[in-house]
mmCIF file of C-alpha atoms and ligand atoms in Angstrom:
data_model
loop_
_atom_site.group_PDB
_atom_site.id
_atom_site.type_symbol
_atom_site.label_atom_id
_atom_site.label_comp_id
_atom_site.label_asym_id
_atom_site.label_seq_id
_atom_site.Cartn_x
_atom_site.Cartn_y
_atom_site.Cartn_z
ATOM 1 C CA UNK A 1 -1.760 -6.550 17.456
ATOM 2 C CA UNK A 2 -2.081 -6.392 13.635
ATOM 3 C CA UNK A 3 -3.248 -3.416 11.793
ATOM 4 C CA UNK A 4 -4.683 -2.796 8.885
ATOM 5 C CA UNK A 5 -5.102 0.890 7.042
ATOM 6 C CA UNK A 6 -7.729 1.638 4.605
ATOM 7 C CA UNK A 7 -7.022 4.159 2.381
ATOM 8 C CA UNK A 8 -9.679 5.599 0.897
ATOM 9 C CA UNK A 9 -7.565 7.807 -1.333
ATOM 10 C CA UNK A 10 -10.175 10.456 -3.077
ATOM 11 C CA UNK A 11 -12.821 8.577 -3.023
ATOM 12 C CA UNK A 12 -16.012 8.382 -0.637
ATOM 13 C CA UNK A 13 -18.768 10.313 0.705
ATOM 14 C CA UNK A 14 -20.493 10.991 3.726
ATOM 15 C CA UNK A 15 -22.986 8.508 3.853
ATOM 16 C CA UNK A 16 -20.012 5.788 2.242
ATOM 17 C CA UNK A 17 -18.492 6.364 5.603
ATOM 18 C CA UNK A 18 -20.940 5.987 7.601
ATOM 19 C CA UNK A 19 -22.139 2.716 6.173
ATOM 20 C CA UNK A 20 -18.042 1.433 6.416
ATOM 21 C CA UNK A 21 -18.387 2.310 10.250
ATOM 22 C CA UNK A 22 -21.448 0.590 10.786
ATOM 23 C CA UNK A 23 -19.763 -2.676 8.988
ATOM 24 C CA UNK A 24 -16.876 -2.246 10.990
ATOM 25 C CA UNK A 25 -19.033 -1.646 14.191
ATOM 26 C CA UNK A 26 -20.180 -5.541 13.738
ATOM 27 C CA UNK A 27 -17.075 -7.051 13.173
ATOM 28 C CA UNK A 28 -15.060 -8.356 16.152
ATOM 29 C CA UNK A 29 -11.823 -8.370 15.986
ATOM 30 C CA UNK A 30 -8.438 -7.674 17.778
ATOM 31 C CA UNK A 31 -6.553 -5.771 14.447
ATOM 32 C CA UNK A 32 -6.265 -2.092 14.788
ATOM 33 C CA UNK A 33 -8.564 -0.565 11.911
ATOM 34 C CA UNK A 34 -7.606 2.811 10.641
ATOM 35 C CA UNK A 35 -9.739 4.200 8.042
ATOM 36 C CA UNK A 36 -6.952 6.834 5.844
ATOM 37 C CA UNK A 37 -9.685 8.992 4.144
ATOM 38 C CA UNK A 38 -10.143 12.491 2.573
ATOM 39 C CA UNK A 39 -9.963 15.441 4.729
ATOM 40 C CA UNK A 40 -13.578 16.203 4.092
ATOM 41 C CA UNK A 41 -14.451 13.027 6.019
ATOM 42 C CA UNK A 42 -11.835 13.411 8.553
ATOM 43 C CA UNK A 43 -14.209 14.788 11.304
ATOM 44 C CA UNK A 44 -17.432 12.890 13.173
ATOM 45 C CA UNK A 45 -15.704 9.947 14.118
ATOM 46 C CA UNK A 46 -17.372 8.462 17.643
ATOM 47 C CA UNK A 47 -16.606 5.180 17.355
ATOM 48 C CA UNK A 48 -13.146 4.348 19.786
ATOM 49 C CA UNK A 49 -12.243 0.964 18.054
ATOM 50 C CA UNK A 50 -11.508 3.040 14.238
ATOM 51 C CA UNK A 51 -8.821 4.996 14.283
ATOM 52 C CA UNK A 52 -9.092 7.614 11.429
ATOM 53 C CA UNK A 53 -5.524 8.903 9.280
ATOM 54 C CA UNK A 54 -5.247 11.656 7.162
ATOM 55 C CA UNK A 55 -3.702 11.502 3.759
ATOM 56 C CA UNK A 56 -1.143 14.242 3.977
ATOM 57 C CA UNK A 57 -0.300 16.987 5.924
ATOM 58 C CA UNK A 58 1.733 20.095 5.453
ATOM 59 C CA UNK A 59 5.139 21.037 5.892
ATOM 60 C CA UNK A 60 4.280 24.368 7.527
ATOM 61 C CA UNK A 61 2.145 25.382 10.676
ATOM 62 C CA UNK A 62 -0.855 27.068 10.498
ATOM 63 C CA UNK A 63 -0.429 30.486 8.578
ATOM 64 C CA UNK A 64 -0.078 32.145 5.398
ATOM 65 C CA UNK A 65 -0.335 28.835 3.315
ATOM 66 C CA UNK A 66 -3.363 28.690 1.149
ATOM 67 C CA UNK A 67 -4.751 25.651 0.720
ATOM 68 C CA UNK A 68 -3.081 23.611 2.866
ATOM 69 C CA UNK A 69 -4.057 21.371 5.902
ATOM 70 C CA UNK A 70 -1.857 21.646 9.201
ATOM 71 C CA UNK A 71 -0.899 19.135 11.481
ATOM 72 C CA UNK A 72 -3.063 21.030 14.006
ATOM 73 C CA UNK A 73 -5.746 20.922 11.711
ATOM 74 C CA UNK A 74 -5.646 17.196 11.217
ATOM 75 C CA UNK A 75 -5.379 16.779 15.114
ATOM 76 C CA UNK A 76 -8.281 18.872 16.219
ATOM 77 C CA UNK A 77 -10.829 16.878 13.463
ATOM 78 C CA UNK A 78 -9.726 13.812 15.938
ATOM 79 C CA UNK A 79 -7.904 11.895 13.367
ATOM 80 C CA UNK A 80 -4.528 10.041 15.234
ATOM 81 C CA UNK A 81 -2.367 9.218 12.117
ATOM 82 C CA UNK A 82 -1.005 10.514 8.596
ATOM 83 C CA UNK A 83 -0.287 8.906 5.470
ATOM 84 C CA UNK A 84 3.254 10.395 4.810
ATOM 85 C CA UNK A 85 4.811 9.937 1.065
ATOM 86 C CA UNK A 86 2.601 7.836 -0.484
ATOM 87 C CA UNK A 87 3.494 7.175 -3.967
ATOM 88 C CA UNK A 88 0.864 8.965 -5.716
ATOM 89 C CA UNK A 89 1.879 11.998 -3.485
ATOM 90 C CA UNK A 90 5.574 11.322 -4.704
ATOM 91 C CA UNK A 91 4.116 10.593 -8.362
ATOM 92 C CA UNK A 92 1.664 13.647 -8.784
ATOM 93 C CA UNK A 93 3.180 16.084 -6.010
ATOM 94 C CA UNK A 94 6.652 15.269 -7.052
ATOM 95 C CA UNK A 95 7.484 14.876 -2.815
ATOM 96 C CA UNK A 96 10.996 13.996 -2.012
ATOM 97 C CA UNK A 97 12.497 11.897 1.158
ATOM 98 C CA UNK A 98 13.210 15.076 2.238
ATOM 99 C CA UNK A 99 9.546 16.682 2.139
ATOM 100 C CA UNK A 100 8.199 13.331 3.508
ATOM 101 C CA UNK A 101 10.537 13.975 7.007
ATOM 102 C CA UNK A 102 9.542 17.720 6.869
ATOM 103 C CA UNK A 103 5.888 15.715 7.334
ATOM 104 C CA UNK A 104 6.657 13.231 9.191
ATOM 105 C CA UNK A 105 8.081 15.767 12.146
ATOM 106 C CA UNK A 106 5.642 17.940 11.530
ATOM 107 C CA UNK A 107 3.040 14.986 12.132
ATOM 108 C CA UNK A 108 4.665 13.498 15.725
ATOM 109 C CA UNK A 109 4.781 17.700 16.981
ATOM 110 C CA UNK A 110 0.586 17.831 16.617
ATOM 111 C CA UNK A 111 0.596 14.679 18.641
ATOM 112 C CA UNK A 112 -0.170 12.634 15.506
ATOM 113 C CA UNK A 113 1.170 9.263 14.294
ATOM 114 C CA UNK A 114 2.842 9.582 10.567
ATOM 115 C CA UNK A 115 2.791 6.209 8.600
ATOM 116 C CA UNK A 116 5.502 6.538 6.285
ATOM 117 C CA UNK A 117 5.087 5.130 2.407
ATOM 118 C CA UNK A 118 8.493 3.960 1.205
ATOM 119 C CA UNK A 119 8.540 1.572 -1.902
ATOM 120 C CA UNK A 120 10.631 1.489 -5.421
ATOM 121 C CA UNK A 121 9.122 2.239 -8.645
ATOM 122 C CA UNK A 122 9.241 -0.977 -11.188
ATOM 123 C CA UNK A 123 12.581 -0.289 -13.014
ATOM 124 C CA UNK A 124 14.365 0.025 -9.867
ATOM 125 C CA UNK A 125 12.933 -3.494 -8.975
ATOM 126 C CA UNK A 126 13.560 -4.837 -12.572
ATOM 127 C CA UNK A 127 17.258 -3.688 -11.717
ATOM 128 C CA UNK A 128 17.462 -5.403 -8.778
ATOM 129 C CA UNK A 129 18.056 -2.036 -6.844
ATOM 130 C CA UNK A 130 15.162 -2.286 -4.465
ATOM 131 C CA UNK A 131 17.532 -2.748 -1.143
ATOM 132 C CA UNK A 132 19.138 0.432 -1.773
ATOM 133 C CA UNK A 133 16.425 1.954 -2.500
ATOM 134 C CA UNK A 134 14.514 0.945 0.437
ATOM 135 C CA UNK A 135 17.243 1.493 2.724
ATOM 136 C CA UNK A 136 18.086 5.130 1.357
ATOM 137 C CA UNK A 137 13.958 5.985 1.373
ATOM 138 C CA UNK A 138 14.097 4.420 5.213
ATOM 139 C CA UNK A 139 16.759 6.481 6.697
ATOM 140 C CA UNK A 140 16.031 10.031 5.166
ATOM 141 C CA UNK A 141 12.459 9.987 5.375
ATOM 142 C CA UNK A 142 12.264 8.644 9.278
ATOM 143 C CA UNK A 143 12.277 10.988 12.191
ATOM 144 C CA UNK A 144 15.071 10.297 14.785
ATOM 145 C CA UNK A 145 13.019 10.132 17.273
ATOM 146 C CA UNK A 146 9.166 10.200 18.030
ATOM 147 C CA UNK A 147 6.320 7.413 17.341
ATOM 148 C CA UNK A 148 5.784 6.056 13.827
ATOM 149 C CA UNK A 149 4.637 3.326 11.374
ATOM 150 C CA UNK A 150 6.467 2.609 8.427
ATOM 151 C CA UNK A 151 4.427 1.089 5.005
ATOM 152 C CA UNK A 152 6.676 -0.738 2.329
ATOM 153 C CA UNK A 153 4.355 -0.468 -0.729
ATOM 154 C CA UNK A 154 6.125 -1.620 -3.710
ATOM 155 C CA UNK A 155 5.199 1.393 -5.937
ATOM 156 C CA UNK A 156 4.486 -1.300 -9.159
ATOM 157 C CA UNK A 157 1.991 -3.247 -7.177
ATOM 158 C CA UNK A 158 -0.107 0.211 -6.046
ATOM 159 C CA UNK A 159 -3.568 -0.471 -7.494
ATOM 160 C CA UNK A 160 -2.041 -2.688 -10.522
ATOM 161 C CA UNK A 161 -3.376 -5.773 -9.109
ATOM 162 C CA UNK A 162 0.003 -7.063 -8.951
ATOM 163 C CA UNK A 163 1.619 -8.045 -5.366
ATOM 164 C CA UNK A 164 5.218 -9.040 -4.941
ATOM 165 C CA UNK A 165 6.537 -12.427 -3.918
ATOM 166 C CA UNK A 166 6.337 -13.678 -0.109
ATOM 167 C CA UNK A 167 9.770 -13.953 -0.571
ATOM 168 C CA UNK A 168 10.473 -10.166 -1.701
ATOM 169 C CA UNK A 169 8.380 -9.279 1.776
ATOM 170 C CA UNK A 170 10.112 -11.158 4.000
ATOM 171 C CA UNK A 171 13.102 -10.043 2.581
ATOM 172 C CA UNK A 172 12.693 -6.432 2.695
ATOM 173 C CA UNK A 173 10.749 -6.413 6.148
ATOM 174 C CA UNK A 174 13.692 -8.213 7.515
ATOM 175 C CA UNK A 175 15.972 -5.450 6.239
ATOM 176 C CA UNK A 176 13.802 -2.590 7.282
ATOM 177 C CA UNK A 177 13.356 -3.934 10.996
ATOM 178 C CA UNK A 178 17.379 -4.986 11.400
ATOM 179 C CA UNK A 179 17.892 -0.966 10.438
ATOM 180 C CA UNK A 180 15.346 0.173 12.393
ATOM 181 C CA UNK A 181 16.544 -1.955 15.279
ATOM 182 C CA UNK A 182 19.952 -0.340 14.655
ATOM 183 C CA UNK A 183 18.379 3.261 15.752
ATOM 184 C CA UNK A 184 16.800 1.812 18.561
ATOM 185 C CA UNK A 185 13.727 2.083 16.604
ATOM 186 C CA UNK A 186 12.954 -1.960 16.433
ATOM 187 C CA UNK A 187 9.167 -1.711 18.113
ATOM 188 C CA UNK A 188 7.769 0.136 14.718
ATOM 189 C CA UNK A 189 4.865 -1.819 12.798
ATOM 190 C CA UNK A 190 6.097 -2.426 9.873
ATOM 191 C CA UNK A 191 3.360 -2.648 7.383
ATOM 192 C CA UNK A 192 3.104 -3.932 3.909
ATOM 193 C CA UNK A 193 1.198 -2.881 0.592
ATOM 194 C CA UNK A 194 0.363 -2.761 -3.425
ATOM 195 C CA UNK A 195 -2.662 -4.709 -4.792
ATOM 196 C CA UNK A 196 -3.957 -6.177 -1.350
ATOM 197 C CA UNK A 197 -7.508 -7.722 -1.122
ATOM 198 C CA UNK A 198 -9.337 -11.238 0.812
ATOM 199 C CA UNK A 199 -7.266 -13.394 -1.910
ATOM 200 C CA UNK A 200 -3.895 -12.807 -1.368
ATOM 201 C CA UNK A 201 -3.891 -11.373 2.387
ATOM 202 C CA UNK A 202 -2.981 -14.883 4.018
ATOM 203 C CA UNK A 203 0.157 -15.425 1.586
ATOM 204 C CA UNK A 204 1.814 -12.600 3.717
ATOM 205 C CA UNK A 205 0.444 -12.106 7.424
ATOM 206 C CA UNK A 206 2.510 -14.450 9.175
ATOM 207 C CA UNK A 207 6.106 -13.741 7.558
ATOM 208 C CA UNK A 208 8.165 -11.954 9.993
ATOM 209 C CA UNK A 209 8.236 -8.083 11.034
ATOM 210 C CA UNK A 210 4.586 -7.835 8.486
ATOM 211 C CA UNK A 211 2.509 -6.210 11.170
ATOM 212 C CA UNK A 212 -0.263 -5.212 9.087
ATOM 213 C CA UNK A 213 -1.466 -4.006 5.613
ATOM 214 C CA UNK A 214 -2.367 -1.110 4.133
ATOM 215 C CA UNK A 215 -5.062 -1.500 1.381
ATOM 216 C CA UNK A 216 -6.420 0.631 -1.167
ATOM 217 C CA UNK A 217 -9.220 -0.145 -4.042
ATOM 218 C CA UNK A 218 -10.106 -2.803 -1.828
ATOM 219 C CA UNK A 219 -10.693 -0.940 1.026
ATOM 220 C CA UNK A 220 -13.484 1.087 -0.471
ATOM 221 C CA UNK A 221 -16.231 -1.404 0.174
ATOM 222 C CA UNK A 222 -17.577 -3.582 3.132
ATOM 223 C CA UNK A 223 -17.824 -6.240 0.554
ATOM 224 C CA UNK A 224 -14.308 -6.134 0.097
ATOM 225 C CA UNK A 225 -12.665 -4.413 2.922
ATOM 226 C CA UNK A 226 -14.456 -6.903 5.986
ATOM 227 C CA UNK A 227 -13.243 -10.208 4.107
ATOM 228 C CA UNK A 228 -9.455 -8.924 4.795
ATOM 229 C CA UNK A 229 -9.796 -9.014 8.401
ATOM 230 C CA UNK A 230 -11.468 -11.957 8.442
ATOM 231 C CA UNK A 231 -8.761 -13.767 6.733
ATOM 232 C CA UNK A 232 -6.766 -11.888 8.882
ATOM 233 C CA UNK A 233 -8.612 -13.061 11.902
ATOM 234 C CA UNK A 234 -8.093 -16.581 10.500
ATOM 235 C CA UNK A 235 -4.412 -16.396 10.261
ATOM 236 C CA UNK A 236 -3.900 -14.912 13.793
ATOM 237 C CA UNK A 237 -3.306 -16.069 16.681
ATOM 238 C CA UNK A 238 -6.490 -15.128 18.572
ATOM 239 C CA UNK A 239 -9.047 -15.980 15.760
ATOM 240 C CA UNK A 240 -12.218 -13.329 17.417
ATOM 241 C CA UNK A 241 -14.338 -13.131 14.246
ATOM 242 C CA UNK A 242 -18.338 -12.797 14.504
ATOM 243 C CA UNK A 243 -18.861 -13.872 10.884
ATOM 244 C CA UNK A 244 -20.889 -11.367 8.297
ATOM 245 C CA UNK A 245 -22.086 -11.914 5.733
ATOM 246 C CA UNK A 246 -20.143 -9.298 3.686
ATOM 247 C CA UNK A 247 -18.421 -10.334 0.439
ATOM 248 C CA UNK A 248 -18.906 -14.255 0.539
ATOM 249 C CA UNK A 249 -17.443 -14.938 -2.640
ATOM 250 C CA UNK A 250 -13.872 -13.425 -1.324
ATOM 251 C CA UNK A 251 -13.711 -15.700 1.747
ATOM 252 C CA UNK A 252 -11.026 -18.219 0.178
ATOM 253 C CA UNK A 253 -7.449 -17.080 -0.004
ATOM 254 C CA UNK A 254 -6.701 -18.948 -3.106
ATOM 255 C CA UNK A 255 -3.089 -19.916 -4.658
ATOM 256 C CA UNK A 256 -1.859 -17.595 -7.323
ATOM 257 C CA UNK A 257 -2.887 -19.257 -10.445
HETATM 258 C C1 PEP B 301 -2.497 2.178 -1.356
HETATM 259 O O1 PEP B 301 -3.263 3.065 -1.738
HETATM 260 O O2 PEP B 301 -1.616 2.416 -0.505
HETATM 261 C C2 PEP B 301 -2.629 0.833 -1.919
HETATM 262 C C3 PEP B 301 -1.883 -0.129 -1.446
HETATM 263 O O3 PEP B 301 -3.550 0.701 -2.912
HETATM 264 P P1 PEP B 301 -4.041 -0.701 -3.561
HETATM 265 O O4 PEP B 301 -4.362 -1.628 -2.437
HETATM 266 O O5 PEP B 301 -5.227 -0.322 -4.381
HETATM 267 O O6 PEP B 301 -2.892 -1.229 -4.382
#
């Protein structure tokens, strides 16, 4: 089963919410949804089929930490996963590998699911270190053992409306599932991010060990969030879609001009 996270970063309201769960309500579809939002919106969540992720969690348990959300916290508003590292967290929050385990362990012992951001920034990429930095991120900031989802979001492509090549995917998926295969950890989704939306989602969801997206900006909206998994729907297997009429205009996955 695909998946596909929206993350909502800090954006959205109540009522935004609402209206993306109705949306989502009418869509059918076989792809995990997981709607990453702010922990205001965290609670309230009836519906079964959307799975709701917070966007951090802290180190520590409950206790003497002002201001912070625990992993206990996060699991009694409901909420199943946890963004863990995400580059803006590394970017504004200055979070190391080493924080983002902390997390991650921290996530898995409340019983939640992290999804781990790994990605390099754009001079690493420009030179050509983006293996070893990908491999290095994967290996300290995964648990040993426990249940998670790894995101490779190139941190260049994050809301620049830039994506890298199908052939930079499929090469760095490959690498992070032969390593995770080499701890025994081979069944993680692997998911992949930076700049997706209804245009460019078909390039990449049938190259190997790409079990999903995670999507930002374009995630916000029905308009622009529902045309992703229909394309998705499309490219899969076990095409289940009851067509909407949300965002007609981004129905075609073009070419990149
Ligand atoms: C993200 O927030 O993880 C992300 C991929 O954002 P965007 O889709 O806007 O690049």
């Amino acid at each position: 089963m695909k998946i596909l996270v929206g993350n909502w970063k800090s954006n959205g309201n109540m009522a935004d919410k609402n209206k993306m769960i109705r949306a989502l309500e009418r869509t059918n579809t076989d792809i995990k949804i997981i709607l990453s939002l702010p922990y205001t919106l965290l609670s309230g969540n009836n519906n079964k089929k959307i799975a709701i992720c917070a966007q951090d969690i802290s180190e520590h348990p409950n206790g003497p930490f002002t201001g912070d959300i625990s992993g206990q916290m996060i699991k009694d508003t409901g909420a199943k996963y946890v963004l863990i590292g995400h580059s803006e967290r590394r970017t504004n929050h200055q979070e190391t590998d080493k924080i983002a385990k902390n997390k991650a362990i921290m996530a898995i012992k409340n019983g939640l699911i992290p999804i781990i951001c790994i990605g390099e920034t754009l001079s690493e990429y420009k030179s050509k270190k983006t293996k070893t930095i990908i491999k290095k991120m994967l290996l300290d900031c995964t648990p040993d053992s426990g249940k998670f989802i790894v995101a490779y979001e190139p941190r260049w492509a994050i809301g620049t409306g830039i994506t890298a090549t199908k052939t930079d995917v499929q090469t760095i998926h490959q690498m992070i599932f032969d390593i995770l295969k080499t701890k025994g950890q081979e069944k993680t989704p692997i998911l992949f991010g930076g700049s997706i939306t209804a245009k460019n989602v078909c390039e990449f969801i049938n190259i190997p060990h790409v079990d999903g997206f995670i999507v930002g900006g374009a995630s916000l909206k029905p308009a622009t969030f529902l045309p992703i998994i229909d394309q998705m729907n499309k490219k899969t297997s076990k095409p289940k879609t009851k067509v909407t009429n949300h965002g007609k205009q981004n129905r075609k996955c073009k070419k990149r001009s």
